[in-house]
Each structure stands twice: as C-alpha cells, then as structure tokens.
Short mmCIF file of C-alpha atoms in Angstrom, two decimals:
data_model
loop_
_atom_site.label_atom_id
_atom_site.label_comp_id
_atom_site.label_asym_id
_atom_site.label_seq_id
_atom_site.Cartn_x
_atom_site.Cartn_y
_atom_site.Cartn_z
CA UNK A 125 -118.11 -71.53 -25.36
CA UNK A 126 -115.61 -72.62 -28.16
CA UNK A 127 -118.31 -75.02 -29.68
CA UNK A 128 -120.56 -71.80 -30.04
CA UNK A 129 -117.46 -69.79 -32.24
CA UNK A 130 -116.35 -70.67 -35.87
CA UNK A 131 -114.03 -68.43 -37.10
CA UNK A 132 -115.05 -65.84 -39.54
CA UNK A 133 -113.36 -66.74 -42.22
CA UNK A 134 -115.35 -70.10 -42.27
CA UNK A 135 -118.57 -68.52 -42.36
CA UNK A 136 -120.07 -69.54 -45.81
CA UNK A 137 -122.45 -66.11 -45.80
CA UNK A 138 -122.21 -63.01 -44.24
CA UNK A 139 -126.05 -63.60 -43.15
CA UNK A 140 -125.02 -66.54 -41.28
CA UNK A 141 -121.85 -65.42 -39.67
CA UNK A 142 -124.43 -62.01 -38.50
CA UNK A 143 -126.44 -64.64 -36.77
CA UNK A 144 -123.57 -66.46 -35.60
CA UNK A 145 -122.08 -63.67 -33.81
CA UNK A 146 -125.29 -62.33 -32.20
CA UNK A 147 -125.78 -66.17 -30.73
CA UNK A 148 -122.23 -65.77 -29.50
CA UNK A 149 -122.67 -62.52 -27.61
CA UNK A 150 -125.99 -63.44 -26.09
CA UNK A 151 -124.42 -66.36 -24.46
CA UNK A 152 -121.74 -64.46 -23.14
CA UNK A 153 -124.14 -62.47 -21.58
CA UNK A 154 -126.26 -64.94 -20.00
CA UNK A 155 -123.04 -66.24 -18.61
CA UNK A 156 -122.11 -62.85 -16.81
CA UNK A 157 -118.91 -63.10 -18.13
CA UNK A 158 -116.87 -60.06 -16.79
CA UNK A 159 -115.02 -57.84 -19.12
CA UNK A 160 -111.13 -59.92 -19.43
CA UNK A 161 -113.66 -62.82 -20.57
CA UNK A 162 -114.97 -60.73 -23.13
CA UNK A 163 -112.03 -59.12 -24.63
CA UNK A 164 -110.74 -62.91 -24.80
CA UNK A 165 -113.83 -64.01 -26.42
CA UNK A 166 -114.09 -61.35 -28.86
CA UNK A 167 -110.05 -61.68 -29.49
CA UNK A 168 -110.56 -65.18 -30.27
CA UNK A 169 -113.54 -64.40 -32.49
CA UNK A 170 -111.90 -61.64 -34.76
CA UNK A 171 -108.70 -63.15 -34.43
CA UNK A 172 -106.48 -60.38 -33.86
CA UNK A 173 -106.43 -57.96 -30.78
CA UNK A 174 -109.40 -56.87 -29.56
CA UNK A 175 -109.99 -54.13 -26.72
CA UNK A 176 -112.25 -52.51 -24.26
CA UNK A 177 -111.41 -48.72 -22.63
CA UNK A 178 -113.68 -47.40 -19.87
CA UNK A 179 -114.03 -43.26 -19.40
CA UNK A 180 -114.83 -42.66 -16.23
CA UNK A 181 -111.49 -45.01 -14.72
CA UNK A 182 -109.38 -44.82 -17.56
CA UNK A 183 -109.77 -48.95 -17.25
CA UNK A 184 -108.32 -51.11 -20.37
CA UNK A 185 -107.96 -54.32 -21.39
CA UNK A 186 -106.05 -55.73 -24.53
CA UNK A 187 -106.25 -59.21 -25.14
CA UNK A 188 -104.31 -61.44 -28.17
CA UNK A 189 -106.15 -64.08 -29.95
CA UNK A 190 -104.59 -66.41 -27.70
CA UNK A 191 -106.07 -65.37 -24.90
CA UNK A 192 -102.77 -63.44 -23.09
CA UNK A 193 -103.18 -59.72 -22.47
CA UNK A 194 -101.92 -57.99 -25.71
CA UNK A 195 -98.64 -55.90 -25.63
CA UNK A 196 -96.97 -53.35 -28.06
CA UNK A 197 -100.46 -51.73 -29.24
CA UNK A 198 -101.22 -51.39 -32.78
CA UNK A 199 -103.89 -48.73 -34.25
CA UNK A 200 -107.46 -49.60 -33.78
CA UNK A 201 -108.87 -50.75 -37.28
CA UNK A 202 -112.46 -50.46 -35.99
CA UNK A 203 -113.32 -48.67 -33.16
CA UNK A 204 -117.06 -49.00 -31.53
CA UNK A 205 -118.51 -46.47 -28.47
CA UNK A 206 -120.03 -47.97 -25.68
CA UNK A 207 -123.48 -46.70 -24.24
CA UNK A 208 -125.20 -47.16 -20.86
CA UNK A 209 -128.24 -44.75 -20.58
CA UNK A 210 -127.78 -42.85 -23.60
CA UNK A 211 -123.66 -41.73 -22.05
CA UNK A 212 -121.12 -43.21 -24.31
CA UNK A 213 -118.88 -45.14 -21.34
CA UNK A 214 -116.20 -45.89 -23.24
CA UNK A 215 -114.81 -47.99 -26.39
CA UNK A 216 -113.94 -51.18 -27.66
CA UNK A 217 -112.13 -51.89 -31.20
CA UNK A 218 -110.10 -54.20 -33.34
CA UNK A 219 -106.44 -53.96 -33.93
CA UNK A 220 -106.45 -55.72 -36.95
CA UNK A 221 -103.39 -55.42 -39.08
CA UNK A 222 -105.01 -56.11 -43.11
CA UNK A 223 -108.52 -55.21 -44.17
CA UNK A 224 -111.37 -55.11 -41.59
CA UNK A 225 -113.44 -58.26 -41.91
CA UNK A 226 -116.58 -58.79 -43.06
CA UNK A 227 -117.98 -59.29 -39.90
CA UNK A 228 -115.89 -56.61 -38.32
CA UNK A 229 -118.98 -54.19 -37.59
CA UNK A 230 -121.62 -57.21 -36.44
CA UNK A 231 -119.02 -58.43 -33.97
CA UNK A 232 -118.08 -54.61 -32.17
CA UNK A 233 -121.83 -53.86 -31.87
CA UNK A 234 -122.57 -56.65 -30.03
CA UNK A 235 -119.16 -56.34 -28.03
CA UNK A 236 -119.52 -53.14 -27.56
CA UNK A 237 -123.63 -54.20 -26.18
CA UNK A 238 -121.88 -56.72 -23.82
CA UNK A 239 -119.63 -54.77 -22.12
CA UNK A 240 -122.65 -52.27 -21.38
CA UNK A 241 -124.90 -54.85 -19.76
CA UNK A 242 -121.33 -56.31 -18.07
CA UNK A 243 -120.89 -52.35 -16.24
CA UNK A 244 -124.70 -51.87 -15.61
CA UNK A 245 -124.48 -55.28 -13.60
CA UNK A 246 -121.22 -55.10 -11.66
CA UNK A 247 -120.13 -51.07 -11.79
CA UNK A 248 -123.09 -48.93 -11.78
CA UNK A 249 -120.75 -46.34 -10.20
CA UNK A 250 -119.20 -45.77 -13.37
CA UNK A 251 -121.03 -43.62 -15.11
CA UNK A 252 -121.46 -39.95 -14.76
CA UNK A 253 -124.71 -38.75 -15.61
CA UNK A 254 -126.93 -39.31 -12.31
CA UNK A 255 -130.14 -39.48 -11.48
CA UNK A 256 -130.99 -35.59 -10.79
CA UNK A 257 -133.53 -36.07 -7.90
CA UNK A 258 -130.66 -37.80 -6.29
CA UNK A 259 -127.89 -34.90 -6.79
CA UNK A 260 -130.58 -32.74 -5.75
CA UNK A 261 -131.44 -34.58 -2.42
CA UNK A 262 -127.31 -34.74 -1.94
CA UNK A 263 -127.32 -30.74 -1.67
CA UNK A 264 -130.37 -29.78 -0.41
CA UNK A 265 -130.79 -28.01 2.40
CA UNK A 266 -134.23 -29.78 3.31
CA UNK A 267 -132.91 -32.69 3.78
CA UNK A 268 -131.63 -34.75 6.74
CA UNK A 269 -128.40 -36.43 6.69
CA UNK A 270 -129.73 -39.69 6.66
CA UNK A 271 -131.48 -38.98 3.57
CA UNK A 272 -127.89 -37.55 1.84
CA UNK A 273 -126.06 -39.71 3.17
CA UNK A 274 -128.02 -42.62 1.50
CA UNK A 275 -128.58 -40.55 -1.79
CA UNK A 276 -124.48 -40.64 -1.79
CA UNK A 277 -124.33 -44.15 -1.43
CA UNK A 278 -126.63 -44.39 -4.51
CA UNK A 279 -124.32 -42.27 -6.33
CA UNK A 280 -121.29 -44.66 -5.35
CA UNK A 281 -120.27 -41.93 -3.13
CA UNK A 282 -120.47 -44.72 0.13
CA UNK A 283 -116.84 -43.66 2.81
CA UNK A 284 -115.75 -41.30 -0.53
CA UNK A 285 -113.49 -38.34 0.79
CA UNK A 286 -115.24 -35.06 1.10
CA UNK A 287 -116.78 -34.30 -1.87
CA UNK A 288 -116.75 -31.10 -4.05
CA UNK A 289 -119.62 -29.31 -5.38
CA UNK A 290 -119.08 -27.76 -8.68
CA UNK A 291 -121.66 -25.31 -10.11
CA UNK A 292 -121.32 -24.86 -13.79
CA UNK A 293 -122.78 -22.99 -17.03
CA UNK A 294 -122.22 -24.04 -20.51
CA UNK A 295 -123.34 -24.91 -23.66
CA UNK A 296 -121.23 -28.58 -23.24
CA UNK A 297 -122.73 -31.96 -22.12
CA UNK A 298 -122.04 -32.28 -18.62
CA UNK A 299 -120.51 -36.12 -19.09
CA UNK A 300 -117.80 -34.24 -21.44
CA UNK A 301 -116.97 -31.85 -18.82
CA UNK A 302 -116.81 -34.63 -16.24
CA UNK A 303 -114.46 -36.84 -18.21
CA UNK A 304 -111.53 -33.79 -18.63
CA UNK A 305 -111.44 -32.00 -15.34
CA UNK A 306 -111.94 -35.51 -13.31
CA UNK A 307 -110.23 -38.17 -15.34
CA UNK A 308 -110.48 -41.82 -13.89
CA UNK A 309 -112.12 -40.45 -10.29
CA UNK A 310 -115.74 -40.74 -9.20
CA UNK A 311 -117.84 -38.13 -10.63
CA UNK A 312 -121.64 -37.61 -10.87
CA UNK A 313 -123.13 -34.82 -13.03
CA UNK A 314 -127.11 -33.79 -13.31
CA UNK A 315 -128.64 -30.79 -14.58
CA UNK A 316 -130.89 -28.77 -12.18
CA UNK A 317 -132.96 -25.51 -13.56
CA UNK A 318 -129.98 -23.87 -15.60
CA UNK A 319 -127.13 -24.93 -14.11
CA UNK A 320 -125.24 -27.90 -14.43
CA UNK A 321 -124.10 -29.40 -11.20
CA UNK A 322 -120.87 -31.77 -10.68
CA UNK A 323 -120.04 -33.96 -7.51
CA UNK A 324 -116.79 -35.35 -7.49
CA UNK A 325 -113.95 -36.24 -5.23
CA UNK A 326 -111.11 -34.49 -7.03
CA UNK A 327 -111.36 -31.98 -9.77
CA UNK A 328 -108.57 -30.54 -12.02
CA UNK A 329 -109.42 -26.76 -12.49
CA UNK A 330 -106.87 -26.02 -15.07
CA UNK A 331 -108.70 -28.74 -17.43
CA UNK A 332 -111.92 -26.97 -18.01
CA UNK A 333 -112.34 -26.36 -21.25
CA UNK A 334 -112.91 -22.87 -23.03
CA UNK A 335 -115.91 -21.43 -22.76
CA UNK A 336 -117.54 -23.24 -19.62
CA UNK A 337 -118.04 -20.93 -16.63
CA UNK A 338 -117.34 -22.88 -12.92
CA UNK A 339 -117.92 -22.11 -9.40
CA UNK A 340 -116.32 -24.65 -6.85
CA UNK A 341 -116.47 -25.27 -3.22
CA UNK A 342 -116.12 -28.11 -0.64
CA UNK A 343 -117.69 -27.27 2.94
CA UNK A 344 -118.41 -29.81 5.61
CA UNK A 345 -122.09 -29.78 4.47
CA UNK A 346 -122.77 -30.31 0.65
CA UNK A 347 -125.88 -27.96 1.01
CA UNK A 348 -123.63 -25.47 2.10
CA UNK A 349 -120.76 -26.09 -0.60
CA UNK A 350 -123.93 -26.01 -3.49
CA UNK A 351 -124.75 -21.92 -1.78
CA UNK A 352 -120.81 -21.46 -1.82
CA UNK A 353 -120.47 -22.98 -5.76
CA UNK A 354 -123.31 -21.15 -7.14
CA UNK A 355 -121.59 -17.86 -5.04
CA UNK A 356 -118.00 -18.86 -6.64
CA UNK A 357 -120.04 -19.18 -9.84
CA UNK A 358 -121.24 -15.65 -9.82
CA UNK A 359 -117.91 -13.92 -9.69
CA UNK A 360 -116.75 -15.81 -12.90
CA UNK A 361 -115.62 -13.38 -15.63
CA UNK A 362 -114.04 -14.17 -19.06
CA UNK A 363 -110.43 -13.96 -17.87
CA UNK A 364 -111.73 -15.60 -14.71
CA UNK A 365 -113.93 -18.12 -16.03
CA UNK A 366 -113.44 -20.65 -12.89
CA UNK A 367 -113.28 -19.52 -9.33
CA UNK A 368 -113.00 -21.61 -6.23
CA UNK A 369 -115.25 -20.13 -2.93
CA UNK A 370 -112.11 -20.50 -0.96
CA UNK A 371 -110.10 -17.76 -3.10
CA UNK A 372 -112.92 -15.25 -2.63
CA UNK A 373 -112.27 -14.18 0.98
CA UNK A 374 -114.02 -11.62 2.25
CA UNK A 375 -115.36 -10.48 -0.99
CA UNK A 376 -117.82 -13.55 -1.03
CA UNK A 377 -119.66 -11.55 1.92
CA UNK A 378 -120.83 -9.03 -1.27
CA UNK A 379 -123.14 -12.18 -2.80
CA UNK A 380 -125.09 -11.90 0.54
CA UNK A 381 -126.00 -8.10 -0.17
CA UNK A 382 -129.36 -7.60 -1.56
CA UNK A 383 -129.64 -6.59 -5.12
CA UNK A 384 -131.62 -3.38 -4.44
CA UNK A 385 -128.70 -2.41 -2.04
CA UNK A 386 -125.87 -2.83 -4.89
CA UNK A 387 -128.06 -1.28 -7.80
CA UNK A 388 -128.52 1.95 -5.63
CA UNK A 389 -124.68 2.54 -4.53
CA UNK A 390 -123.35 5.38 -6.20
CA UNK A 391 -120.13 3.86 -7.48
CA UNK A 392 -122.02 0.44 -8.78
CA UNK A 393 -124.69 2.89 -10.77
CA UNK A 394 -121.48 4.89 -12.43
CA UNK A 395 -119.64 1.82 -13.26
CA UNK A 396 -122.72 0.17 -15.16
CA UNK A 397 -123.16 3.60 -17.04
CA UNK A 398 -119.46 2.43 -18.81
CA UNK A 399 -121.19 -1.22 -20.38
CA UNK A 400 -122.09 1.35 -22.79
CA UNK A 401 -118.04 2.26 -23.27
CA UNK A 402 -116.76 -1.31 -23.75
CA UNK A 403 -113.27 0.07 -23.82
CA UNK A 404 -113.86 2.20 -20.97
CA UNK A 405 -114.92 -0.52 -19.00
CA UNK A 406 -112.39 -3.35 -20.44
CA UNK A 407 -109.56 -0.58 -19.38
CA UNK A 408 -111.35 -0.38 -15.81
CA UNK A 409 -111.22 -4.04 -15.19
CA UNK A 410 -107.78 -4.06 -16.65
CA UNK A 411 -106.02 -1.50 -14.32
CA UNK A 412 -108.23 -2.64 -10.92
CA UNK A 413 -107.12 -6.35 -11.64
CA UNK A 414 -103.30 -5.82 -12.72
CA UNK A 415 -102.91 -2.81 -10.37
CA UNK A 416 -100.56 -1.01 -12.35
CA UNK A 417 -100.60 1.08 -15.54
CA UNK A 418 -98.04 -0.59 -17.30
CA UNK A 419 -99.48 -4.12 -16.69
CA UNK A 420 -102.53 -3.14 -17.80
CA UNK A 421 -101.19 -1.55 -21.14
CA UNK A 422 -99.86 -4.87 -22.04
CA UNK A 423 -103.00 -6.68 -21.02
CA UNK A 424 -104.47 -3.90 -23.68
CA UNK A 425 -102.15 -4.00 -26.09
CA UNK A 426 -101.89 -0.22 -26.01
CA UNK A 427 -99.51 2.43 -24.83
CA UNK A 428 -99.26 3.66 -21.22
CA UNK A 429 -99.94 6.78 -22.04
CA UNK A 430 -102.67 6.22 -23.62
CA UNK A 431 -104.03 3.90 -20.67
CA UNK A 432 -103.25 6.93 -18.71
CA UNK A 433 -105.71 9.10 -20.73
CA UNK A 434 -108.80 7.01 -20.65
CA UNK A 435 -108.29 6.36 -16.91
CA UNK A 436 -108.82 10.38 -16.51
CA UNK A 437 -111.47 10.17 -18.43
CA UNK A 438 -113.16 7.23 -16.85
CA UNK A 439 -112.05 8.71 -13.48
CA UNK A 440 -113.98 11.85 -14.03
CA UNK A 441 -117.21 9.69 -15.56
CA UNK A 442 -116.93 7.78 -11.92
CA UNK A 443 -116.09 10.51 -9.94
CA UNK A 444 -113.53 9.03 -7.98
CA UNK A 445 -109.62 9.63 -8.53
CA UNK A 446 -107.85 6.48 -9.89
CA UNK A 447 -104.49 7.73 -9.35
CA UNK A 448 -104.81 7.11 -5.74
CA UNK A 449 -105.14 4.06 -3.87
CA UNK A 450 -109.19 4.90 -2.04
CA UNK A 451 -110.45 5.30 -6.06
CA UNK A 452 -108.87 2.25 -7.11
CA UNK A 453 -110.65 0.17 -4.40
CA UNK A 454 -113.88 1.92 -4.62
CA UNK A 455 -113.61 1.14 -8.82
CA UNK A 456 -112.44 -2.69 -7.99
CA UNK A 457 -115.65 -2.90 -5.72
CA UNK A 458 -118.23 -1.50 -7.75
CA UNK A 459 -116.98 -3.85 -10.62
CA UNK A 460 -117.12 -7.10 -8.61
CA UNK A 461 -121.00 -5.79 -6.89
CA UNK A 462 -121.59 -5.31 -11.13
CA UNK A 463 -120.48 -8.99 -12.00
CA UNK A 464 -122.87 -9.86 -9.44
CA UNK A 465 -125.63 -8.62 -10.90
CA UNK A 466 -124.99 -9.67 -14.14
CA UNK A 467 -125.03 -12.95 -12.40
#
C-alpha cells in the first residue's frame, strides 16, 4: 500500500498527484479496508490528522500521520460530507495546521467515496432513510408477523427492543429529524402519503425541532402503535406540537368518533363559530388548558380582568357558563373534538 502513496508535496503536477490519489483510493477499496485503515491511509497521505464521523452512531475516528489514533483535536481545515443513497452519513476532514494543500479537495472526495462504499458493505443499518415498502410492511395491519418480523430484520431492527412508531408532519427532511431526536440509536425514516413515519428504539421528545408536528406510540403490535401515532398526531396543537398516545387517556377514545357525530354536537358547532374570533378562541384554549384566570392572563399577556370580560362574552357566544366547573369541561371538549377535525 505504501509503494502506491508519494507524498503530496512530491507530486511534480497537480494533474498527476489527482490521478495519484484516485489510484490510491480505488485500491483501498478493492482491499475492503475498514474505516481505522482508512483514516490511517488518508492520515498518512495528507500528512496531518485526518478524520471520519458517522451520524447515525455518533462513531469517530482520528488518526495522526503516524498511524496512532490522534488526540487533542485541532479545527478541521477541510471538511467533506459523506453520502450513501443520496443521505449525507456523516463527515470526514483534515486537521491541517498551515494552508490546505493542493490536493486537499481530490484526496476528501475520494475519502469521503471510500468510507461510503466501506458502510454500504459492512453497516447497512446505518443509515436512516429506508426503503418505504419495507416501513410500510413493518406497520401494516395486512400483514403477518412473519412478514414484519423479516421486514425488521431488513431494517436492522433483528432482537431490537420494542420499537416506537412516530408519526410526523413537517416541512424538514426526515433524516434531519432522525439525527436530533435519536442521536447515535437505530432509526429508520420513510415517507408514506403525507406523513412522515419514524421507527426507532429510543426517541428524545424534547429534541424536536420547531415547527415539526409528532404523534408517538409504542404498543405490542407496530400496526397498532402506527393507528395510536397517527391518533397522538391529531391532537398536536402549536403549544402542544408533540404528544405521546400514552398521555392521552381516555380522551384518545374521541379519535374513534365519527366526524359527522363531532361536526353536529352543539358545543363543537359553537366553538368552530370562534376560528372567526382568533382572540376569542386563543383566550378559550388559554383558560380550558391553564384552568385558571390568572394563568391564563399571563399566558395572554393581558390583565385578568380583562380575561374575565371576553370569557363572558365567549361564554354567552357558547352558551355554556365558564365560571363553573360543567362549562369549562364542556368548552375543553368541544376544543379537543375541533383539533380533531382540523386534523
């Protein structure tokens, strides 16, 4: 392998030392070196610290030019993503202390090629975009549990712990979602119809970002936990944004009423009249979810007293008192039955 490497800086044209480099690679390749061998190889190359960082495990490896794992890290000079199947997987770079080299860019492309073919080969499991008919097989009701069972092995999924099904809507790629809220743990994402769906064996619910809606579950049957997340999913609000089946108690049992029967309830009908009152309705949701006039005024940055006047108001648009304990529940009700419409 040495006899293959001159060092860059005896490269007589930049041409050459291109071609050089792409020889180098391609041998390491055909070798099925694993990744140490190539952060070595490309250390020794470059001549200064070279490095290779994984997303989905939080994996790194930092090797010297003299083939010992690097300590006391230095700023990445050059920094190169990794692909596999149009993801970016992860990173490698050059911690190289003066100017980049000339050959700087040549050498982390192909590097940064390597170590793609390198986790294709040996960890398939490690990226996070999956194959959608297989997520789809994993949570469908249709199929038998032969059939999911061997569409989770696929997956890398093979004697995981039970798994939870994450329903999710937003405007983010699903990989980027993946990598904050399940950091270095098995996680497979696919889009199906409009709704992005996550598997994974841990998730972090206080890491989803802004703007991304979330409903999670994890029943003994992954068909059931998909019904369950897309129910979670359907009592997300702004100031609620993720919701976990679990937490929904008996108010899940509303998703299974029919749409016709929620439209035509009295309360539900007077509540959706107030969407055209945005501060009617903001001051609803306010007072049913704080329970308290007070805690709503500071939610709404407004005086009690005033909070006090538009809940008479909105009390007599409702017909139902909200000074007593019967309105307030009847209000809280016909609120959640109106979130589930909205969907």
């Amino acid at each position: 392998m040495e006899a293959l490497a001159e060092r860059l800086s005896r490269l007589d044209s930049r041409a050459e030392g291109a071609i050089r480099v792409v020889m180098f690679y391609d041998t390491l390749i055909r070798r099925r070196v694993d990744l140490p061998a190539l952060a070595r190889a490309s250390a020794g190359l470059a001549e200064c610290v070279a490095g290779i960082r994984l997303h989905g495990t939080g994996r790194t490896v930092r090797v010297a030019p003299d083939g010992r794992s690097a300590s006391d890290p230095t700023p990445a000079s050059t920094t190169v993503p990794i692909t596999l199947d149009d993801e970016e997987i992860g990173v490698v770079w050059l911690e190289r202390t003066g100017a980049p080299g000339p050959l700087d860019d040549a050498l982390l492309e192909r590097f940064a090629i390597a170590v793609s073919a390198v986790v294709e080969r040996y960890e398939p499991a490690r990226t996070t975009m999956a194959d959608p008919a297989l997520v789809e097989l994993a949570i469908s009701s249709g199929c038998d549990e032969a059939g999911r069972a061997r569409a989770l092995r696929l997956m890398g999924f093979g004697g995981a712990p039970p798994i939870h099904v994450i329903a999710v809507r937003s405007s983010l790629p699903l990989d980027q979602i993946s990598a904050l809220v399940c950091p270095g743990r098995l996680v497979r994402a696919a889009t199906l119809g409009d709704v992005g769906v996550l598997l994974a064996t841990t998730v972090d619910r206080a890491r989803f970002p802004a703007g991304v809606r979330a409903g999670i579950a994890a029943a003994a049957n992954l068909d059931q936990s998909w019904r369950w997340a897309r129910t979670a999913l359907r009592y997300t609000t702004h100031a609620h944004p993720v919701v976990h089946h679990d937490d929904l108690g008996a108010l899940a049992l509303f998703a299974q009423l029919p749409d016709e029967a929620l439209r035509d309830n009295v309360d539900v009908a007077a509540v959706a009249r107030l969407a055209a009152r945005p501060e009617d309705l903001e001051t609803l949701e306010a007072y049913c979810a704080s329970g308290s006039l007070r805690r709503a005024a500071h939610h709404l940055h407004l005086h009690h007293s005033s909070v006090a006047r538009r809940l008479d108001q909105i009390g007599g648009i409702l017909g139902v008192d909200l000074t007593e304990p019967a309105g307030v529940l009847r209000a809280r009700l016909a609120l959640i039955a109106l979130r589930l419409l909205d969907g």
